[in-house]
PDB file of C-alpha atoms in Angstrom:
ATOM      1  CA  ASP A   1      -4.186  84.615  29.545  1.00 61.00           C
ATOM      2  CA  THR A   2      -5.975  87.204  31.695  1.00 64.00           C
ATOM      3  CA  GLU A   3      -6.215  89.876  29.049  1.00 91.00           C
ATOM      4  CA  VAL A   4      -9.121  91.539  27.315  1.00 96.00           C
ATOM      5  CA  THR A   5      -8.066  93.184  24.068  1.00 97.00           C
ATOM      6  CA  GLN A   6      -9.901  95.926  22.208  1.00 98.00           C
ATOM      7  CA  THR A   7      -9.413  97.321  18.732  1.00 97.00           C
ATOM      8  CA  PRO A   8      -8.975  99.938  17.531  1.00 97.00           C
ATOM      9  CA  LYS A   9      -7.385 101.937  20.346  1.00 96.00           C
ATOM     10  CA  HIS A  10      -8.536 105.196  18.793  1.00 97.00           C
ATOM     11  CA  LEU A  11     -11.302 105.890  16.272  1.00 97.00           C
ATOM     12  CA  VAL A  12     -12.442 109.103  14.642  1.00 96.00           C
ATOM     13  CA  MET A  13     -15.646 108.909  12.639  1.00 94.00           C
ATOM     14  CA  GLY A  14     -18.122 111.234  11.004  1.00 92.00           C
ATOM     15  CA  MET A  15     -21.793 111.242  11.851  1.00 92.00           C
ATOM     16  CA  THR A  16     -22.677 109.393   8.643  1.00 91.00           C
ATOM     17  CA  ASN A  17     -20.043 106.668   8.987  1.00 91.00           C
ATOM     18  CA  LYS A  18     -20.491 103.045   9.991  1.00 95.00           C
ATOM     19  CA  LYS A  19     -17.754 101.524  12.113  1.00 96.00           C
ATOM     20  CA  SER A  20     -17.291  98.645  14.533  1.00 97.00           C
ATOM     21  CA  LEU A  21     -15.446  98.196  17.806  1.00 98.00           C
ATOM     22  CA  LYS A  22     -14.028  94.784  18.618  1.00 98.00           C
ATOM     23  CA  CYS A  23     -13.306  93.034  21.891  1.00 98.00           C
ATOM     24  CA  GLU A  24     -11.695  89.635  22.477  1.00 98.00           C
ATOM     25  CA  GLN A  25     -10.935  87.513  25.530  1.00 97.00           C
ATOM     26  CA  HIS A  26      -9.556  83.992  25.934  1.00 92.00           C
ATOM     27  CA  MET A  27     -10.258  83.457  29.613  1.00 94.00           C
ATOM     28  CA  GLY A  28     -13.255  81.223  28.990  1.00 94.00           C
ATOM     29  CA  HIS A  29     -15.602  83.872  30.334  1.00 94.00           C
ATOM     30  CA  ARG A  30     -19.189  83.541  29.130  1.00 94.00           C
ATOM     31  CA  ALA A  31     -20.344  87.013  30.211  1.00 93.00           C
ATOM     32  CA  MET A  32     -19.194  90.071  28.266  1.00 95.00           C
ATOM     33  CA  TYR A  33     -20.039  93.725  28.709  1.00 95.00           C
ATOM     34  CA  TRP A  34     -19.910  97.084  26.926  1.00 97.00           C
ATOM     35  CA  TYR A  35     -19.479 100.268  28.947  1.00 96.00           C
ATOM     36  CA  LYS A  36     -19.332 103.929  27.930  1.00 97.00           C
ATOM     37  CA  GLN A  37     -17.115 106.285  29.921  1.00 96.00           C
ATOM     38  CA  LYS A  38     -17.104 110.046  29.515  1.00 95.00           C
ATOM     39  CA  ALA A  39     -14.138 112.074  30.745  1.00 92.00           C
ATOM     40  CA  LYS A  40     -13.877 112.302  34.537  1.00 89.00           C
ATOM     41  CA  LYS A  41     -16.964 110.106  34.947  1.00 93.00           C
ATOM     42  CA  PRO A  42     -17.429 106.482  36.005  1.00 94.00           C
ATOM     43  CA  PRO A  43     -18.145 103.746  33.455  1.00 95.00           C
ATOM     44  CA  GLU A  44     -21.808 103.372  32.495  1.00 94.00           C
ATOM     45  CA  LEU A  45     -23.114  99.930  31.595  1.00 93.00           C
ATOM     46  CA  MET A  46     -24.556  99.657  28.075  1.00 95.00           C
ATOM     47  CA  PHE A  47     -24.996  95.958  27.259  1.00 95.00           C
ATOM     48  CA  VAL A  48     -24.491  92.563  28.885  1.00 93.00           C
ATOM     49  CA  TYR A  49     -24.123  89.269  27.013  1.00 94.00           C
ATOM     50  CA  SER A  50     -24.490  85.986  28.829  1.00 92.00           C
ATOM     51  CA  TYR A  51     -23.706  82.753  26.955  1.00 94.00           C
ATOM     52  CA  GLU A  52     -23.575  84.784  23.739  1.00 95.00           C
ATOM     53  CA  LYS A  53     -27.122  86.077  24.198  1.00 94.00           C
ATOM     54  CA  LEU A  54     -28.024  89.688  24.958  1.00 94.00           C
ATOM     55  CA  SER A  55     -29.328  89.732  28.523  1.00 90.00           C
ATOM     56  CA  ILE A  56     -29.241  93.433  29.400  1.00 88.00           C
ATOM     57  CA  ASN A  57     -29.686  96.545  27.263  1.00 90.00           C
ATOM     58  CA  GLU A  58     -29.565  99.638  29.428  1.00 89.00           C
ATOM     59  CA  SER A  59     -31.878 101.627  27.136  1.00 90.00           C
ATOM     60  CA  VAL A  60     -29.063 102.329  24.690  1.00 95.00           C
ATOM     61  CA  PRO A  61     -30.021 104.146  21.437  1.00 96.00           C
ATOM     62  CA  SER A  62     -30.332 101.890  18.394  1.00 95.00           C
ATOM     63  CA  ARG A  63     -27.392 103.606  16.696  1.00 96.00           C
ATOM     64  CA  PHE A  64     -25.333 101.286  18.912  1.00 97.00           C
ATOM     65  CA  SER A  65     -25.759  97.654  17.901  1.00 97.00           C
ATOM     66  CA  PRO A  66     -23.946  94.923  19.846  1.00 98.00           C
ATOM     67  CA  GLU A  67     -23.083  91.496  18.521  1.00 97.00           C
ATOM     68  CA  CYS A  68     -21.526  88.441  20.148  1.00 97.00           C
ATOM     69  CA  PRO A  69     -20.490  86.066  17.325  1.00 96.00           C
ATOM     70  CA  ASN A  70     -18.882  83.537  19.675  1.00 94.00           C
ATOM     71  CA  SER A  71     -17.824  83.111  23.284  1.00 92.00           C
ATOM     72  CA  SER A  72     -14.538  84.976  22.789  1.00 96.00           C
ATOM     73  CA  LEU A  73     -15.636  87.937  20.693  1.00 98.00           C
ATOM     74  CA  LEU A  74     -17.849  90.951  21.262  1.00 98.00           C
ATOM     75  CA  ASN A  75     -18.509  93.666  18.708  1.00 98.00           C
ATOM     76  CA  LEU A  76     -20.191  97.032  18.915  1.00 98.00           C
ATOM     77  CA  HIS A  77     -21.482  98.334  15.584  1.00 98.00           C
ATOM     78  CA  LEU A  78     -21.804 102.083  15.294  1.00 97.00           C
ATOM     79  CA  HIS A  79     -23.983 103.981  12.829  1.00 95.00           C
ATOM     80  CA  ALA A  80     -25.123 107.592  12.587  1.00 94.00           C
ATOM     81  CA  LEU A  81     -23.515 108.600  15.852  1.00 95.00           C
ATOM     82  CA  GLN A  82     -23.726 112.035  17.397  1.00 96.00           C
ATOM     83  CA  PRO A  83     -20.830 114.147  18.719  1.00 96.00           C
ATOM     84  CA  GLU A  84     -22.068 113.519  22.277  1.00 96.00           C
ATOM     85  CA  ASP A  85     -21.330 109.820  21.736  1.00 97.00           C
ATOM     86  CA  SER A  86     -17.627 110.628  21.858  1.00 97.00           C
ATOM     87  CA  ALA A  87     -16.235 108.709  24.823  1.00 97.00           C
ATOM     88  CA  LEU A  88     -14.033 105.831  25.926  1.00 97.00           C
ATOM     89  CA  TYR A  89     -15.803 102.538  25.164  1.00 98.00           C
ATOM     90  CA  LEU A  90     -14.777  99.746  27.483  1.00 98.00           C
ATOM     91  CA  CYS A  91     -15.298  96.033  27.075  1.00 98.00           C
ATOM     92  CA  ALA A  92     -15.229  93.670  30.048  1.00 96.00           C
ATOM     93  CA  SER A  93     -15.692  89.970  30.698  1.00 95.00           C
ATOM     94  CA  SER A  94     -16.380  87.730  33.657  1.00 92.00           C
ATOM     95  CA  GLN A  95     -17.538  84.296  34.640  1.00 91.00           C
ATOM     96  CA  VAL A  96     -21.335  84.293  34.403  1.00 88.00           C
ATOM     97  CA  THR A  97     -21.665  83.692  38.156  1.00 84.00           C
ATOM     98  CA  SER A  98     -18.981  86.189  39.177  1.00 87.00           C
ATOM     99  CA  TYR A  99     -19.085  89.917  39.844  1.00 88.00           C
ATOM    100  CA  GLU A 100     -15.374  90.282  39.124  1.00 90.00           C
ATOM    101  CA  GLN A 101     -15.054  91.839  35.705  1.00 92.00           C
ATOM    102  CA  TYR A 102     -11.847  92.135  33.699  1.00 93.00           C
ATOM    103  CA  PHE A 103     -11.719  95.262  31.551  1.00 95.00           C
ATOM    104  CA  GLY A 104      -9.982  95.919  28.265  1.00 96.00           C
ATOM    105  CA  PRO A 105      -7.989  99.134  27.649  1.00 96.00           C
ATOM    106  CA  GLY A 106     -10.878 100.724  25.778  1.00 97.00           C
ATOM    107  CA  THR A 107     -11.427 102.408  22.426  1.00 97.00           C
ATOM    108  CA  ARG A 108     -11.284 106.198  22.453  1.00 97.00           C
ATOM    109  CA  LEU A 109     -14.042 107.261  20.048  1.00 97.00           C
ATOM    110  CA  THR A 110     -14.369 110.751  18.627  1.00 97.00           C
ATOM    111  CA  VAL A 111     -17.427 111.622  16.522  1.00 96.00           C
ATOM    112  CA  THR A 112     -16.984 114.676  14.311  1.00 94.00           C
TER     113      THR A 112
ATOM    114  CA  GLY B   1     -31.688 105.871  40.679  1.00 57.00           C
ATOM    115  CA  GLN B   2     -28.907 104.486  42.801  1.00 65.00           C
ATOM    116  CA  GLN B   3     -25.845 106.609  43.301  1.00 77.00           C
ATOM    117  CA  LEU B   4     -22.506 105.880  44.897  1.00 90.00           C
ATOM    118  CA  ASN B   5     -20.708 108.908  46.262  1.00 94.00           C
ATOM    119  CA  GLN B   6     -16.982 108.682  46.773  1.00 96.00           C
ATOM    120  CA  SER B   7     -14.911 110.949  48.945  1.00 96.00           C
ATOM    121  CA  PRO B   8     -12.639 112.647  48.719  1.00 97.00           C
ATOM    122  CA  GLN B   9     -13.114 113.574  45.066  1.00 96.00           C
ATOM    123  CA  SER B  10      -9.360 114.066  44.726  1.00 96.00           C
ATOM    124  CA  MET B  11      -6.327 114.046  46.971  1.00 96.00           C
ATOM    125  CA  PHE B  12      -2.639 114.890  46.892  1.00 96.00           C
ATOM    126  CA  ILE B  13      -0.437 112.936  49.258  1.00 95.00           C
ATOM    127  CA  GLN B  14       3.262 112.572  49.938  1.00 96.00           C
ATOM    128  CA  GLU B  15       4.942 109.337  48.947  1.00 97.00           C
ATOM    129  CA  GLY B  16       4.983 106.993  51.927  1.00 97.00           C
ATOM    130  CA  GLU B  17       1.792 108.304  53.474  1.00 97.00           C
ATOM    131  CA  ASP B  18      -1.283 106.191  54.065  1.00 97.00           C
ATOM    132  CA  VAL B  19      -4.484 106.914  52.125  1.00 96.00           C
ATOM    133  CA  SER B  20      -8.137 106.423  53.013  1.00 97.00           C
ATOM    134  CA  MET B  21     -11.122 106.823  50.753  1.00 97.00           C
ATOM    135  CA  ASN B  22     -14.733 105.808  51.050  1.00 96.00           C
ATOM    136  CA  CYS B  23     -17.860 105.103  49.111  1.00 96.00           C
ATOM    137  CA  THR B  24     -21.362 105.688  50.442  1.00 95.00           C
ATOM    138  CA  SER B  25     -24.881 105.122  49.222  1.00 92.00           C
ATOM    139  CA  SER B  26     -28.443 105.474  50.389  1.00 90.00           C
ATOM    140  CA  SER B  27     -29.134 101.993  48.967  1.00 89.00           C
ATOM    141  CA  ILE B  28     -28.021  98.549  50.102  1.00 89.00           C
ATOM    142  CA  PHE B  29     -25.507  96.613  48.034  1.00 90.00           C
ATOM    143  CA  ASN B  30     -24.762  92.883  48.129  1.00 88.00           C
ATOM    144  CA  THR B  31     -21.200  93.083  46.863  1.00 92.00           C
ATOM    145  CA  TRP B  32     -18.601  95.819  46.707  1.00 94.00           C
ATOM    146  CA  LEU B  33     -15.611  95.959  44.405  1.00 95.00           C
ATOM    147  CA  TRP B  34     -12.778  98.432  44.174  1.00 97.00           C
ATOM    148  CA  TYR B  35     -11.095  99.250  40.848  1.00 97.00           C
ATOM    149  CA  LYS B  36      -8.139 101.445  39.856  1.00 97.00           C
ATOM    150  CA  GLN B  37      -8.006 103.166  36.483  1.00 97.00           C
ATOM    151  CA  ASP B  38      -4.865 104.648  34.959  1.00 94.00           C
ATOM    152  CA  PRO B  39      -5.193 107.355  32.285  1.00 88.00           C
ATOM    153  CA  GLY B  40      -6.155 105.878  28.904  1.00 85.00           C
ATOM    154  CA  GLU B  41      -6.649 102.409  30.340  1.00 91.00           C
ATOM    155  CA  GLY B  42      -9.521 100.281  31.558  1.00 95.00           C
ATOM    156  CA  PRO B  43     -10.258  99.758  35.258  1.00 96.00           C
ATOM    157  CA  VAL B  44      -8.308  97.025  37.029  1.00 95.00           C
ATOM    158  CA  LEU B  45      -9.939  95.060  39.831  1.00 94.00           C
ATOM    159  CA  LEU B  46      -8.194  95.530  43.190  1.00 96.00           C
ATOM    160  CA  ILE B  47     -10.409  93.950  45.831  1.00 96.00           C
ATOM    161  CA  ALA B  48     -13.822  92.260  46.014  1.00 95.00           C
ATOM    162  CA  LEU B  49     -15.987  92.220  49.161  1.00 95.00           C
ATOM    163  CA  TYR B  50     -18.893  89.818  49.534  1.00 93.00           C
ATOM    164  CA  LYS B  51     -20.086  89.977  53.118  1.00 91.00           C
ATOM    165  CA  ALA B  52     -21.177  92.835  55.378  1.00 90.00           C
ATOM    166  CA  GLY B  53     -18.429  93.623  57.853  1.00 90.00           C
ATOM    167  CA  GLU B  54     -15.822  91.801  55.767  1.00 91.00           C
ATOM    168  CA  LEU B  55     -12.274  93.190  55.872  1.00 94.00           C
ATOM    169  CA  THR B  56     -10.019  92.080  53.004  1.00 94.00           C
ATOM    170  CA  SER B  57      -6.397  92.851  52.200  1.00 95.00           C
ATOM    171  CA  ASN B  58      -4.405  92.686  48.985  1.00 94.00           C
ATOM    172  CA  GLY B  59      -0.806  93.694  49.626  1.00 96.00           C
ATOM    173  CA  ARG B  60      -0.795  97.338  50.742  1.00 97.00           C
ATOM    174  CA  LEU B  61      -4.538  97.632  50.096  1.00 97.00           C
ATOM    175  CA  THR B  62      -7.220  96.979  52.695  1.00 97.00           C
ATOM    176  CA  ALA B  63     -10.933  97.311  52.045  1.00 97.00           C
ATOM    177  CA  GLN B  64     -13.974  96.895  54.234  1.00 96.00           C
ATOM    178  CA  PHE B  65     -17.623  96.169  53.460  1.00 94.00           C
ATOM    179  CA  GLY B  66     -19.668  98.379  55.799  1.00 92.00           C
ATOM    180  CA  ILE B  67     -21.899  96.626  58.293  1.00 91.00           C
ATOM    181  CA  THR B  68     -24.946  98.531  57.032  1.00 91.00           C
ATOM    182  CA  ARG B  69     -24.140  97.364  53.455  1.00 91.00           C
ATOM    183  CA  LYS B  70     -24.401 100.992  52.353  1.00 92.00           C
ATOM    184  CA  ASP B  71     -20.724 101.861  52.407  1.00 94.00           C
ATOM    185  CA  SER B  72     -17.212 100.628  51.797  1.00 96.00           C
ATOM    186  CA  PHE B  73     -13.726 101.868  52.590  1.00 96.00           C
ATOM    187  CA  LEU B  74     -10.372 101.475  50.865  1.00 97.00           C
ATOM    188  CA  ASN B  75      -7.055 102.112  52.564  1.00 97.00           C
ATOM    189  CA  ILE B  76      -3.650 102.194  50.899  1.00 97.00           C
ATOM    190  CA  SER B  77      -0.625 102.002  53.147  1.00 97.00           C
ATOM    191  CA  ALA B  78       2.809 103.461  52.401  1.00 97.00           C
ATOM    192  CA  SER B  79       1.809 105.026  49.076  1.00 97.00           C
ATOM    193  CA  ILE B  80       4.171 104.893  46.105  1.00 96.00           C
ATOM    194  CA  PRO B  81       4.152 106.880  42.837  1.00 95.00           C
ATOM    195  CA  SER B  82       2.491 104.079  40.869  1.00 95.00           C
ATOM    196  CA  ASP B  83      -0.574 104.351  43.123  1.00 96.00           C
ATOM    197  CA  VAL B  84      -1.520 107.428  41.073  1.00 96.00           C
ATOM    198  CA  GLY B  85      -4.827 106.981  39.297  1.00 97.00           C
ATOM    199  CA  ILE B  86      -8.575 107.096  39.767  1.00 97.00           C
ATOM    200  CA  TYR B  87     -10.113 104.676  42.235  1.00 98.00           C
ATOM    201  CA  PHE B  88     -13.698 103.573  41.674  1.00 97.00           C
ATOM    202  CA  CYS B  89     -15.925 101.617  43.969  1.00 97.00           C
ATOM    203  CA  ALA B  90     -18.625  99.483  42.374  1.00 95.00           C
ATOM    204  CA  GLY B  91     -21.670  98.081  44.098  1.00 92.00           C
ATOM    205  CA  TYR B  92     -23.912  95.233  43.028  1.00 88.00           C
ATOM    206  CA  SER B  93     -27.578  95.018  43.911  1.00 80.00           C
ATOM    207  CA  SER B  94     -30.497  92.888  42.784  1.00 73.00           C
ATOM    208  CA  SER B  95     -32.668  94.591  40.198  1.00 68.00           C
ATOM    209  CA  GLY B  96     -35.330  92.955  38.087  1.00 63.00           C
ATOM    210  CA  GLY B  97     -33.884  89.487  38.580  1.00 61.00           C
ATOM    211  CA  TYR B  98     -30.295  90.329  37.766  1.00 68.00           C
ATOM    212  CA  GLN B  99     -27.348  91.874  39.556  1.00 73.00           C
ATOM    213  CA  LYS B 100     -26.993  95.527  38.549  1.00 79.00           C
ATOM    214  CA  VAL B 101     -23.635  97.242  38.910  1.00 86.00           C
ATOM    215  CA  THR B 102     -23.286 100.892  39.883  1.00 90.00           C
ATOM    216  CA  PHE B 103     -19.935 102.634  39.803  1.00 94.00           C
ATOM    217  CA  GLY B 104     -18.999 105.360  42.241  1.00 95.00           C
ATOM    218  CA  THR B 105     -18.003 108.869  41.241  1.00 94.00           C
ATOM    219  CA  GLY B 106     -14.289 108.140  41.667  1.00 96.00           C
ATOM    220  CA  THR B 107     -11.408 109.387  43.814  1.00 97.00           C
ATOM    221  CA  LYS B 108      -8.412 110.795  41.960  1.00 97.00           C
ATOM    222  CA  LEU B 109      -5.176 110.095  43.803  1.00 97.00           C
ATOM    223  CA  GLN B 110      -1.947 111.965  43.114  1.00 96.00           C
ATOM    224  CA  VAL B 111       1.265 111.014  44.902  1.00 95.00           C
ATOM    225  CA  ILE B 112       4.058 113.530  45.334  1.00 93.00           C
ATOM    226  CA  PRO B 113       7.474 111.821  45.241  1.00 89.00           C
TER     227      PRO B 113
END
């Protein structure tokens, strides 16, 4: 299984809502990543988990809260988002010692 | 901060033609990767390059890690319609004890049947 799955595929939320994005992989990878991608732009790294522990936070606002409950799952909890947070949110995974990341299809988030 | 510039920004080519695109930086990178992203999907890894001067092929794709470690090239031979998409380079460099990834600005490829 070389697939990274993400749910939901699309999400529309108001600025006062709380929602969560989910990511799952069964490749045995112990590094997992969250990226944000705006239209016509490259992916921007947000968070890196290594062995289920947060190892990198690229100065992401606290309204984004990541969680890695086990080695296969990665969540991104969203609260009090702004319209400018609308983007494609990508999850990726890799072996801890590898640069080769496998991406999921993303969640298209719209904040109204 | 570090920036990876890709050129061309976009290109239209005829099916069957060969394609070349490149990625340049003012900074040195230890590893280069090339990804392809289809609309509404996540990037898919095409080729990974680990050594300066390395030339690697994957089917119709050939990529090279520049000898200065500041650039990389991707060539696609005999293009087909499914090659349409956005191609991103990604460079890894050491930063604060970990390997930081920087994605390039992207090259949008459109193939005319």
